[in-house]
Amino acid sequence: MRRRTFFGFVKSKLRYTTVDETLPEPVAVAPSERVTLFFDQPYIPGEKLSLHPGDPVKKGERLSLTKDAGGYALAPKSGRIENISGFLGIGGRRFTTVTLAIDDEAHQTLDEGFKSVYQSPSLKNAREFLAGLPGKPNLEVFFNPQRPVKSIVVLGVDSDLVGVTNQYFVNNAIVAIKTGIDTLRQISGIHEVILVVPHYLFKVAGAAGATIKTVDSAYPSAHPELIMRYILSEQSTPDVEPPSDDGVAVFTAEAVVAIGSAYKTGFLPLEKIVCFVSKDETRRLISVPIGTPVKDIAEAFHEPIGEGDRVIFGGPMTGVSVYSDNHPVLADTNTIMIQDRRRIPEVRDNPCTNCGACVRVCPVNVPVNMLIRFLQAGRYEEAVSQCDLNCCIECGFCSYVCEARIPIFQYIHLAKLTLAGMNPVEKNNG
Amino acid sequence: MRELAKMVIVLTVLSSLSGGLLAMLREKTQDRIEQQVLEFVKGPAIRKILAGAANDPIADRFTLADGEAKRSFFVGKYDGKPDVVAFETFAGGYGGDVGLIVAVAVDTDQIVGVGVTTHNETPGVGAAVETDVGFIRQFTGLDIASGPKVTKDGGSINAISGATITSRAVCAAVGKAGDLYKRLKPEILKQLKTFSG
Amino acid sequence: MGDYLVLIISCILINNILLAQYLGNCPFLGTSKRMETAVGMAMAVVFVLVMAGVLAWVIDHYVLKAFHLEYLMTISFILVIAALVQFVEMFLKKSIPALYSGLGIFLPLITTNCAVLGVCLINVKEEYDFMHALVASFAYAVGYGLALILFASVRERIILGRVPRPLQDTSIGLVTAGLISLAFYAFKGMV
Amino acid sequence: MAKTVTQEFVKGLWAEIPPFRLVLGLCPTLAVTKTVEDGIGMGVATGFVLVCSNLLISMLRNVIPSKVRIACYIIVVATFVTVVELLMQAFTYPLYLSLGIFIPLIVVNCIVLGRAEAFASKNKILPSIADGLGIGIGYTLSLAALGAVREVFGSGTFLGNPVFGPSFQPFTFMVQAPGAFVCLGLMLCLMNLAGKK
Amino acid sequence: MDSTIKLTVSHAPFWHNGSGISQKSYNILLACLLAVIPGIYRYGYPALGAVTLSIGSAVLWEFLMNLATRRPVSIGDGNAAVIGMLLAMMLPAVVPWWVVVIGSFIAVVIGKQIYGGIGGNPFNPVAVAMAILMLSWKNFLDFNTALVGYGFAFNPVDPLVLAKSFGPAAVKDFKLGDLLMGRQVGGIGSSFGLGLIIGGIYLMIRGFIRWEIVLSFLVGIFASALCFYLYNPNVYASPGFHLLTGYSLIGAFLLATEDSSSPVHFLPMIIYGCLGGMLTVLIRNIGSHVDGVVFAVLIINILNPLLDKIRPKALGKVAHHA
């Protein structure tokens, strides 16, 4: 999988992992002593928060940093708040982390908030309780009056390599997906639901009671942006160019299952299905409470994380390498990879040799060979105007095949962030 | 209005001063320039062809009218007899006209030698016409009226490799020289007599 | 007809005014850093050069040669070109503003573009007749524009490269022009 | 801060030496530096025009209306160029031949018009002459240097005298058009290196 | 959230397909050997000397330029060695040593390093070097005079020279099979066609050179030669002859495909290759050079930046409405 010589006559292809390649059933990981929750809000020391160290929390409790904050997290276990601090994410995004010390398994207390409303499912209470479920369902899309939702897309595929979480649900829990889809239909009143699955799951997916679309099993065809483009271009009239993603709500299969299960049972599912890849590249499908630090998972599989190793959240192409072995599993973490420091591929700031490999693999026809020249020269505006920087969907394929080992993806990311910082207004218009 | 007048006046004065200066200079240098042109443009080729001549062919020259044009003829004296005459003809080459001096022995009508005076041929290709001794030597001894041609056109002259057009131009110039010589031969002979003795 | 074809190919490719005859280098290096300016300059040169070539031929034939004033060639040609550029500029500004906005800034540069005067002088030296002078002027101008646009496209890439500091800009531009001129040796002997 | 006449003169020799520091006048630089002799000839001719036109324009700087100044400069420069042309024809004809149309093209040499516009039109007579002389000598030196490099490597001679033994194989590329560009480009690079302190 | 250990943090993607510049270079060198070894076998020690000197001096110039420009030493990527190898392949075996050294200097320094090293050169460095050498020292690079000391079992005259000067009748004796097996005079590594073809196919399959350029270059030669041949078979040689003589094969497989100076999009690659092939035949048949490959490659190199602007529209590009 990792080193493949490509047959030069055809486009380079990377096959997605199928569920059969991993263990069929997820292994449950024992709960940790503490879990960490992420809030999408900068941490400002001294600011008055509604959470305080020492506060007790119950399992499934809805935690928000301030009273009027939109974002919240669900406590995966009951326990006590131990620490609140700030966290700097990729691209300078700032988060607040809340660490909970967990009560042991025998003394778990359950929050009753959701139980009181679950029998009358509605978008309103879904928005209030379910946004922190595994798969991180984005329920806010239903509340944007400018963009009324017309159809729902459920992704039964995993956008990055290695991850099989959503495929697992399609393959093993299609009934639960059907329940989830029905629930979504019920609460949103939208009938049009499209389930996107890989080819080999087409038959299984039929039971979901939704329109089935299949995607190719070669990377990056399951990239959400490409799926959207594929689906939408079939729907929109040809003269509407390009297809806009107005009116589409996208959910992962895992989120749909979680929503269905929540309304069916009254309990919030807070265990995340994650594909864990250890250093020797063995894959395991594991089930783990959201918020569990990666260190604990690694230890559970006797997989020590060593000095200089790389811990990757998300797939190998688009994931994020974290700088702390205490980094927790998040609601949308589908893959965790531990990469041995000796197996980290070399990356250098070489000049582009114009070999064209990137151009041949780019799924959206960006002239990467010229783009990277502009980016390396720091001429971002020209990169946008002449080399279609904004068309890039950030699949990372160009960096994967770059023979000069240029961190192209990083350059693109940096350019986009810089441009966004420079022209925030224009970005909104675009 | 004053400004406009000033502009016009300045420009006019300047132009006329310049014109006057140049006209004067032209007047003074005209003869010298003509001498120089003969000396340096045609001179080297003529001297080379008429290397054994006892006189200075540049100095011993006469001019004949050929229709509208005036043509200079240079006289070479061998053994005290002015029996070789050299003159220039032109033919279109690859980069403009190729100028050719052709020297003819009047008693045999044979070519004594040819030499290139001016050309604008490609350096390294056509320009070899100046240096390619073998090519030039092929004309020596031919009858002036024979109208030589390169082998590609069915003649006997081996072209300079890669420079057929230039070679053709040289042949054409020799051909023209033959015509000219035929036309003016009586007068040439008449003029030559004045150089004898 | 074949005669003209030979002349055109020769003027555009083989005796390219820029790469083989070294004329018009200052604006060549100056306007080739960006494609837009190169295209503008190329169009302006074609525009002016054809007119100047024709005008210079007329003056040479009916004024200078007729009155044996050949020694005033330089001065009269340059004045004609300067006046022509002025006139064209004024005319375009008034009549075709769209074209003016594209070519306007390049027109003053053309007076000192030695390619223009050079072609006029070459035409006289080669003793072309009117049609040949016209065709040659046009072909030379096209050759100039072609070289300029090709050079600009290559140069746009070089600027993005990691050229060592002392070589940057004009220096590497000249070397590249040299190599383009080298490549044009390909057409040698083709007519 | 008025500079002394000496300073005006000296700056043309190094600080503003064309065409390396003032990237102007490239065409003749490329075209006539096949040999040192041609280079020096061109430099001297340009320098002569430069000094004369600087002198005249500086004298007339208060008379010339600003609207037609470029036209006036062109007349002045063109006049001197024609003077040079005639003089060269009369006295150094071989040089005139090898410089070809680049003598009349001094008119459009950006250096000459550039100095007229940038310096002579704003300064007194003496500094203008010094400026013209300095730039002219600087230009001559540059052309001679470039000519020396090209002649020595490209033909194996210096001022026509062989510098290497008979086994030397001339690097002909240097005396051809591409070599001119490459050579000038690399010399510019060396100048940039030398100027970087 | 404090870490107990130091982790490596970098940007996605975290995998790489394992390709690298040096891997590509060494594979190209390997493929070249297929053509060079028969050359060395045929021309003996002088050929071996020229090859080693060319590679060695190219690497040395690269190293010196790295020092002079204060850049990281880049001889490890093998590109300089490839340049040296290709240059040697095109030279006649008995070329004077200083021509080799100057040639590698031109290729590495003028052709590549002054543009910022690998990837920056707008022209194929080897083609630049060969063109300059051919202009300057024609007599040393002329196969007929250079290889006069060898006793060959075949006609020891450059078939292209014969065809150019005396027409196709003069090259009747050259069977295509013989040409393919290298029974013709030529460069050290450019006359053994079979080796070049096998090596080239290997490189194409491994994806180290772009097959589009190679094929279209060969098709360009074939098609234009065929046109000439059909027009007048008594004056112009056959397409097969053009394909297998001179630098045709090395040009198609190894010169035109040089990464930095060739296009990367499909249509431009096809145009680029076809133009190169056509120019080659055009120069051979009506131009003044004996072999047009080097200059044809330079010309298409110039066109490359313009050609490469032809590309498919990027998906999702928002048309800007004023």
XYZ file of N, CA, C and O in Angstrom, chain C residues 1-127:
508
model
N 5.285 34.820 -56.220
C 4.724 34.537 -54.887
C 5.754 33.838 -54.024
O 5.960 34.158 -52.868
N 6.426 32.841 -54.618
C 7.443 32.086 -53.876
C 8.524 33.003 -53.351
O 9.038 32.828 -52.250
N 8.812 33.996 -54.145
C 9.798 34.992 -53.775
C 9.430 35.643 -52.442
O 10.241 35.760 -51.527
N 8.153 36.029 -52.330
C 7.708 36.684 -51.095
C 7.736 35.715 -49.924
O 8.075 36.088 -48.803
N 7.366 34.451 -50.197
C 7.359 33.456 -49.133
C 8.771 33.296 -48.563
O 8.982 33.290 -47.348
N 9.731 33.211 -49.497
C 11.124 33.090 -49.056
C 11.506 34.291 -48.208
O 12.096 34.165 -47.134
N 11.120 35.458 -48.682
C 11.450 36.683 -47.953
C 10.836 36.643 -46.555
O 11.489 36.969 -45.559
N 9.574 36.225 -46.482
C 8.881 36.225 -45.186
C 9.551 35.251 -44.227
O 9.889 35.608 -43.093
N 9.787 34.036 -44.701
C 10.413 33.045 -43.812
C 11.784 33.518 -43.381
O 12.168 33.426 -42.220
N 12.503 34.067 -44.344
C 13.841 34.533 -44.027
C 13.801 35.645 -42.984
O 14.576 35.644 -42.036
N 12.866 36.581 -43.132
C 12.835 37.713 -42.204
C 12.322 37.299 -40.830
O 12.734 37.834 -39.808
N 11.378 36.356 -40.799
C 10.823 35.985 -39.504
C 11.771 35.060 -38.761
O 12.083 35.272 -37.596
N 12.214 34.017 -39.440
C 12.915 32.970 -38.712
C 14.428 33.050 -38.828
O 15.145 32.913 -37.842
N 14.925 33.260 -40.032
C 16.363 33.092 -40.200
C 17.117 34.366 -39.874
O 18.055 34.361 -39.091
N 16.692 35.466 -40.450
C 17.354 36.726 -40.143
C 16.544 37.506 -39.131
O 16.411 38.720 -39.221
N 15.989 36.788 -38.172
C 15.152 37.447 -37.172
C 15.827 38.709 -36.670
O 16.988 38.697 -36.246
N 15.065 39.791 -36.741
C 15.630 41.109 -36.454
C 16.261 41.159 -35.070
O 17.263 41.815 -34.834
N 15.662 40.440 -34.131
C 16.135 40.502 -32.754
C 17.267 39.525 -32.505
O 18.301 39.857 -31.946
N 17.025 38.284 -32.920
C 17.925 37.221 -32.488
C 19.129 37.080 -33.397
O 20.169 36.600 -32.970
N 18.995 37.501 -34.648
C 20.132 37.346 -35.538
C 20.776 38.687 -35.855
O 21.953 38.747 -36.139
N 19.989 39.769 -35.820
C 20.559 41.071 -36.204
C 20.712 42.007 -35.018
O 21.056 43.158 -35.166
N 20.419 41.535 -33.868
C 20.633 42.261 -32.615
C 19.915 43.599 -32.533
O 20.409 44.526 -31.915
N 18.792 43.750 -33.167
C 18.147 45.068 -33.104
C 16.969 45.053 -32.146
O 16.233 44.078 -32.056
N 16.804 46.147 -31.457
C 15.637 46.293 -30.588
C 15.738 45.540 -29.285
O 14.755 45.058 -28.756
N 16.953 45.459 -28.743
C 17.129 44.663 -27.541
C 16.636 45.322 -26.262
O 16.189 44.633 -25.355
N 16.758 46.660 -26.193
C 16.379 47.306 -24.933
C 14.899 47.085 -24.622
O 14.561 46.594 -23.549
N 14.003 47.413 -25.565
C 12.594 47.129 -25.252
C 12.319 45.638 -25.161
O 11.427 45.221 -24.427
N 13.106 44.845 -25.854
C 12.953 43.393 -25.798
C 13.141 42.900 -24.364
O 12.317 42.156 -23.827
N 14.203 43.374 -23.745
C 14.438 42.941 -22.369
C 13.497 43.635 -21.400
O 13.119 43.083 -20.382
N 13.137 44.855 -21.768
C 12.308 45.625 -20.848
C 10.873 45.156 -20.766
O 10.271 45.181 -19.698
N 10.320 44.724 -21.894
C 8.887 44.429 -21.880
C 8.588 42.937 -21.852
O 7.461 42.537 -22.040
N 9.618 42.119 -21.630
C 9.355 40.681 -21.731
C 9.191 40.015 -20.376
O 9.167 38.802 -20.302
N 9.085 40.799 -19.333
C 8.952 40.149 -18.029
C 7.547 39.615 -17.817
O 7.341 38.694 -17.047
N 6.595 40.221 -18.489
C 5.224 39.742 -18.351
C 4.621 39.538 -19.731
O 4.923 40.267 -20.666
N 3.778 38.564 -19.816
C 3.179 38.221 -21.095
C 2.371 39.392 -21.658
O 2.458 39.697 -22.847
N 1.604 40.071 -20.791
C 0.729 41.125 -21.315
C 1.537 42.237 -21.974
O 1.229 42.678 -23.080
N 2.612 42.660 -21.300
C 3.395 43.743 -21.875
C 4.077 43.281 -23.164
O 4.192 44.050 -24.101
N 4.483 42.032 -23.167
C 5.146 41.530 -24.377
C 4.187 41.545 -25.555
O 4.547 41.973 -26.656
N 2.969 41.094 -25.320
C 1.993 41.085 -26.408
C 1.709 42.507 -26.862
O 1.657 42.798 -28.064
N 1.570 43.418 -25.909
C 1.319 44.821 -26.250
C 2.429 45.390 -27.105
O 2.191 46.002 -28.151
N 3.660 45.146 -26.668
C 4.802 45.678 -27.401
C 4.868 45.057 -28.798
O 5.135 45.750 -29.782
N 4.619 43.753 -28.855
C 4.692 43.075 -30.152
C 3.692 43.693 -31.117
O 4.022 43.992 -32.273
N 2.478 43.943 -30.632
C 1.463 44.514 -31.511
C 1.846 45.925 -31.926
O 1.703 46.307 -33.088
N 2.354 46.688 -30.959
C 2.746 48.058 -31.281
C 3.857 48.074 -32.319
O 3.845 48.904 -33.238
N 4.790 47.151 -32.187
C 5.897 47.120 -33.150
C 5.382 46.782 -34.544
O 5.750 47.435 -35.525
N 4.517 45.775 -34.618
C 3.982 45.424 -35.931
C 3.290 46.630 -36.551
O 3.496 46.964 -37.716
N 2.501 47.281 -35.743
C 1.723 48.428 -36.184
C 2.618 49.535 -36.745
O 2.436 49.997 -37.875
N 3.590 49.927 -35.945
C 4.421 51.070 -36.324
C 5.432 50.686 -37.397
O 5.679 51.457 -38.324
N 5.982 49.486 -37.270
C 7.064 49.133 -38.178
C 6.594 49.082 -39.626
O 7.281 49.561 -40.533
N 5.421 48.538 -39.835
C 4.932 48.453 -41.215
C 4.752 49.856 -41.779
O 5.191 50.166 -42.895
N 4.150 50.724 -40.972
C 3.938 52.098 -41.463
C 5.261 52.803 -41.692
O 5.461 53.473 -42.708
N 6.183 52.642 -40.741
C 7.470 53.319 -40.874
C 8.231 52.787 -42.084
O 8.850 53.561 -42.822
N 8.165 51.475 -42.268
C 8.876 50.883 -43.398
C 8.401 51.458 -44.713
O 9.190 51.845 -45.567
N 7.088 51.551 -44.837
C 6.510 52.088 -46.069
C 6.895 53.553 -46.258
O 7.365 53.979 -47.318
N 6.736 54.305 -45.193
C 7.004 55.734 -45.261
C 8.471 55.991 -45.595
O 8.799 56.833 -46.438
N 9.341 55.239 -44.926
C 10.770 55.425 -45.161
C 11.112 55.087 -46.608
O 11.912 55.776 -47.240
N 10.481 54.058 -47.129
C 10.759 53.694 -48.514
C 10.354 54.825 -49.454
O 11.094 55.194 -50.365
N 9.174 55.369 -49.187
C 8.681 56.452 -50.041
C 9.633 57.638 -49.982
O 10.024 58.209 -51.003
N 10.041 57.995 -48.777
C 10.926 59.152 -48.637
C 12.259 58.880 -49.319
O 12.796 59.708 -50.052
N 12.765 57.683 -49.093
C 14.048 57.357 -49.681
C 13.976 57.445 -51.203
O 14.851 57.999 -51.851
N 12.895 56.921 -51.742
C 12.774 56.836 -53.185
C 12.472 58.172 -53.854
O 13.046 58.504 -54.863
N 11.533 58.892 -53.259
C 11.051 60.098 -53.956
C 11.695 61.385 -53.478
O 11.540 62.406 -54.103
N 12.369 61.343 -52.331
C 13.032 62.562 -51.874
C 14.546 62.387 -51.899
O 15.259 63.068 -52.611
N 15.029 61.410 -51.112
C 16.476 61.320 -50.925
C 17.178 60.919 -52.216
O 18.102 61.589 -52.665
N 16.699 59.817 -52.829
C 17.371 59.357 -54.045
C 17.180 60.351 -55.174
O 18.090 60.612 -55.951
N 15.969 60.928 -55.217
C 15.661 61.842 -56.312
C 16.552 63.076 -56.266
O 16.941 63.602 -57.305
N 16.866 63.549 -55.055
C 17.672 64.776 -54.958
C 19.098 64.501 -54.504
O 19.793 65.403 -54.061
N 19.500 63.229 -54.544
C 20.856 62.842 -54.120
C 21.183 63.329 -52.720
O 22.199 63.947 -52.471
N 20.270 63.086 -51.827
C 20.486 63.523 -50.452
C 20.674 62.320 -49.541
O 20.303 62.324 -48.383
N 21.233 61.219 -50.079
C 21.316 59.988 -49.290
C 21.965 60.184 -47.933
O 21.666 59.470 -46.986
N 22.891 61.168 -47.879
C 23.571 61.325 -46.597
C 22.637 61.838 -45.502
O 22.961 61.785 -44.335
N 21.472 62.321 -45.884
C 20.511 62.779 -44.868
C 19.553 61.664 -44.451
O 18.568 61.896 -43.777
N 19.881 60.439 -44.845
C 18.959 59.331 -44.592
C 18.681 59.152 -43.111
O 17.527 59.106 -42.673
N 19.732 59.066 -42.332
C 19.556 58.810 -40.905
C 18.627 59.837 -40.280
O 17.640 59.500 -39.615
N 18.962 61.077 -40.517
C 18.221 62.141 -39.836
C 16.767 62.179 -40.317
O 15.835 62.331 -39.531
N 16.588 61.972 -41.623
C 15.202 62.060 -42.096
C 14.383 60.868 -41.619
O 13.234 61.012 -41.219
N 14.982 59.692 -41.617
C 14.243 58.522 -41.157
C 13.840 58.640 -39.700
O 12.702 58.349 -39.316
N 14.763 59.079 -38.886
C 14.447 59.108 -37.453
C 13.367 60.150 -37.191
O 12.471 59.953 -36.365
N 13.442 61.263 -37.950
C 12.397 62.276 -37.758
C 11.048 61.741 -38.216
O 10.024 61.957 -37.568
N 11.065 61.024 -39.314
C 9.817 60.444 -39.808
C 9.230 59.490 -38.775
O 8.040 59.519 -38.458
N 10.103 58.660 -38.215
C 9.606 57.683 -37.250
C 9.050 58.385 -36.017
O 7.966 58.064 -35.523
N 9.806 59.380 -35.531
C 9.352 60.088 -34.335
C 7.998 60.750 -34.598
O 7.071 60.656 -33.789
N 7.904 61.392 -35.766
C 6.650 62.063 -36.094
C 5.528 61.048 -36.246
O 4.406 61.251 -35.767
N 5.842 59.942 -36.876
C 4.842 58.901 -37.094
C 4.305 58.386 -35.765
O 3.088 58.252 -35.574
N 5.234 58.129 -34.853
C 4.800 57.609 -33.556
C 3.887 58.622 -32.866
O 2.833 58.271 -32.337
N 4.306 59.892 -32.937
C 3.481 60.944 -32.336
C 2.085 60.956 -32.950
O 1.069 60.982 -32.263
N 2.094 60.884 -34.261
C 0.830 60.969 -34.986
C -0.063 59.768 -34.664
O -1.250 59.922 -34.367
N 0.558 58.595 -34.694
C -0.211 57.390 -34.398
C -0.803 57.464 -33.003
O -1.963 57.125 -32.763
N 0.014 57.955 -32.091
C -0.450 58.059 -30.712
C -1.676 58.983 -30.632
O -2.693 58.644 -30.027
N -1.551 60.148 -31.280
C -2.657 61.104 -31.243
C -3.895 60.520 -31.911
O -5.015 60.611 -31.389
N -3.657 59.885 -33.038
C -4.772 59.321 -33.800
C -5.492 58.250 -32.998
O -6.728 58.256 -32.886
N -4.717 57.362 -32.402
C -5.329 56.274 -31.647
C -6.105 56.805 -30.450
O -7.196 56.353 -30.140
N -5.511 57.770 -29.790
C -6.131 58.318 -28.593
C -7.515 58.847 -28.938
O -8.473 58.652 -28.196
N -7.592 59.517 -30.089
C -8.865 60.136 -30.464
C -9.824 59.131 -31.077
O -11.006 59.089 -30.725
N -9.315 58.303 -31.988
C -10.235 57.505 -32.803
C -10.476 56.106 -32.244
O -11.589 55.616 -32.272
N -9.430 55.449 -31.793
C -9.614 54.064 -31.334
C -9.095 53.951 -29.904
O -8.025 53.397 -29.671
N -9.820 54.498 -28.957
C -9.309 54.511 -27.580
C -9.027 53.108 -27.052
O -8.109 52.907 -26.247
N -9.800 52.120 -27.516
C -9.590 50.765 -27.004
C -8.196 50.280 -27.352
O -7.463 49.744 -26.513
N -7.814 50.497 -28.607
C -6.488 50.094 -29.050
C -5.421 50.928 -28.340
O -4.373 50.428 -27.957
N -5.743 52.191 -28.143
C -4.776 53.073 -27.501
C -4.465 52.592 -26.091
O -3.322 52.582 -25.659
N -5.506 52.169 -25.377
C -5.260 51.746 -23.996
C -4.380 50.497 -23.977
O -3.665 50.246 -23.021
N -4.446 49.719 -25.061
C -3.573 48.549 -25.108
C -2.158 48.887 -25.531
O -1.193 48.393 -24.955
N -2.024 49.748 -26.533
C -0.711 50.015 -27.100
C -0.075 51.290 -26.592
O 1.132 51.483 -26.726
N -0.900 52.151 -26.023
C -0.474 53.513 -25.712
C 0.874 53.615 -25.041
O 1.768 54.315 -25.525
N 1.049 52.868 -23.959
C 2.286 53.062 -23.209
C 3.503 52.553 -23.958
O 4.622 52.898 -23.629
N 3.297 51.735 -24.974
C 4.452 51.211 -25.681
C 4.894 52.119 -26.820
O 6.023 52.028 -27.286
N 3.979 52.992 -27.270
C 4.306 53.788 -28.453
C 5.525 54.679 -28.252
O 6.414 54.680 -29.092
N 5.610 55.425 -27.137
C 6.790 56.280 -26.992
C 8.079 55.471 -26.985
O 9.122 55.931 -27.458
N 8.015 54.251 -26.493
C 9.213 53.412 -26.450
C 9.714 53.069 -27.842
O 10.883 52.763 -28.033
N 8.762 53.099 -28.788
C 9.130 52.616 -30.108
C 10.070 53.558 -30.832
O 10.889 53.141 -31.634
N 9.991 54.856 -30.524
C 10.889 55.801 -31.186
C 12.330 55.368 -31.009
O 13.132 55.425 -31.932
N 12.646 54.922 -29.814
C 14.033 54.529 -29.570
C 14.223 53.029 -29.749
O 15.222 52.480 -29.320
N 13.256 52.358 -30.363
C 13.447 50.942 -30.651
C 14.237 50.842 -31.946
O 13.737 51.182 -33.018
N 15.484 50.412 -31.837
C 16.318 50.496 -33.027
C 15.855 49.530 -34.106
O 16.270 49.634 -35.244
N 14.962 48.588 -33.743
C 14.464 47.686 -34.775
C 13.745 48.475 -35.866
O 13.861 48.155 -37.047
N 13.012 49.521 -35.468
C 12.224 50.256 -36.452
C 13.143 50.973 -37.446
O 13.049 50.777 -38.664
N 14.057 51.758 -36.897
C 14.991 52.456 -37.776
C 15.847 51.447 -38.533
O 16.125 51.603 -39.729
N 16.217 50.382 -37.808
C 17.063 49.376 -38.426
C 16.419 48.762 -39.649
O 17.053 48.643 -40.695
N 15.137 48.402 -39.533
C 14.465 47.782 -40.675
C 14.389 48.764 -41.842
O 14.625 48.391 -42.995
N 14.098 50.030 -41.538
C 14.051 51.030 -42.619
C 15.390 51.096 -43.343
O 15.448 51.128 -44.577
N 16.482 51.093 -42.566
C 17.801 51.184 -43.181
C 18.132 49.924 -43.968
O 18.714 49.989 -45.060
N 17.734 48.764 -43.400
C 17.999 47.509 -44.100
C 17.262 47.486 -45.438
O 17.814 47.108 -46.471
N 16.002 47.930 -45.408
C 15.222 47.952 -46.640
C 15.919 48.775 -47.721
O 15.926 48.403 -48.890
N 16.494 49.893 -47.301
C 17.180 50.727 -48.269
C 18.440 50.030 -48.766
O 18.731 49.976 -49.955
N 19.163 49.457 -47.826
C 20.427 48.807 -48.158
C 20.201 47.645 -49.123
O 20.984 47.415 -50.041
N 19.109 46.902 -48.886
C 18.837 45.751 -49.745
C 18.208 46.156 -51.064
O 17.950 45.316 -51.912
N 17.905 47.437 -51.187
C 17.312 47.973 -52.415
C 16.045 47.230 -52.816
O 15.857 46.822 -53.964
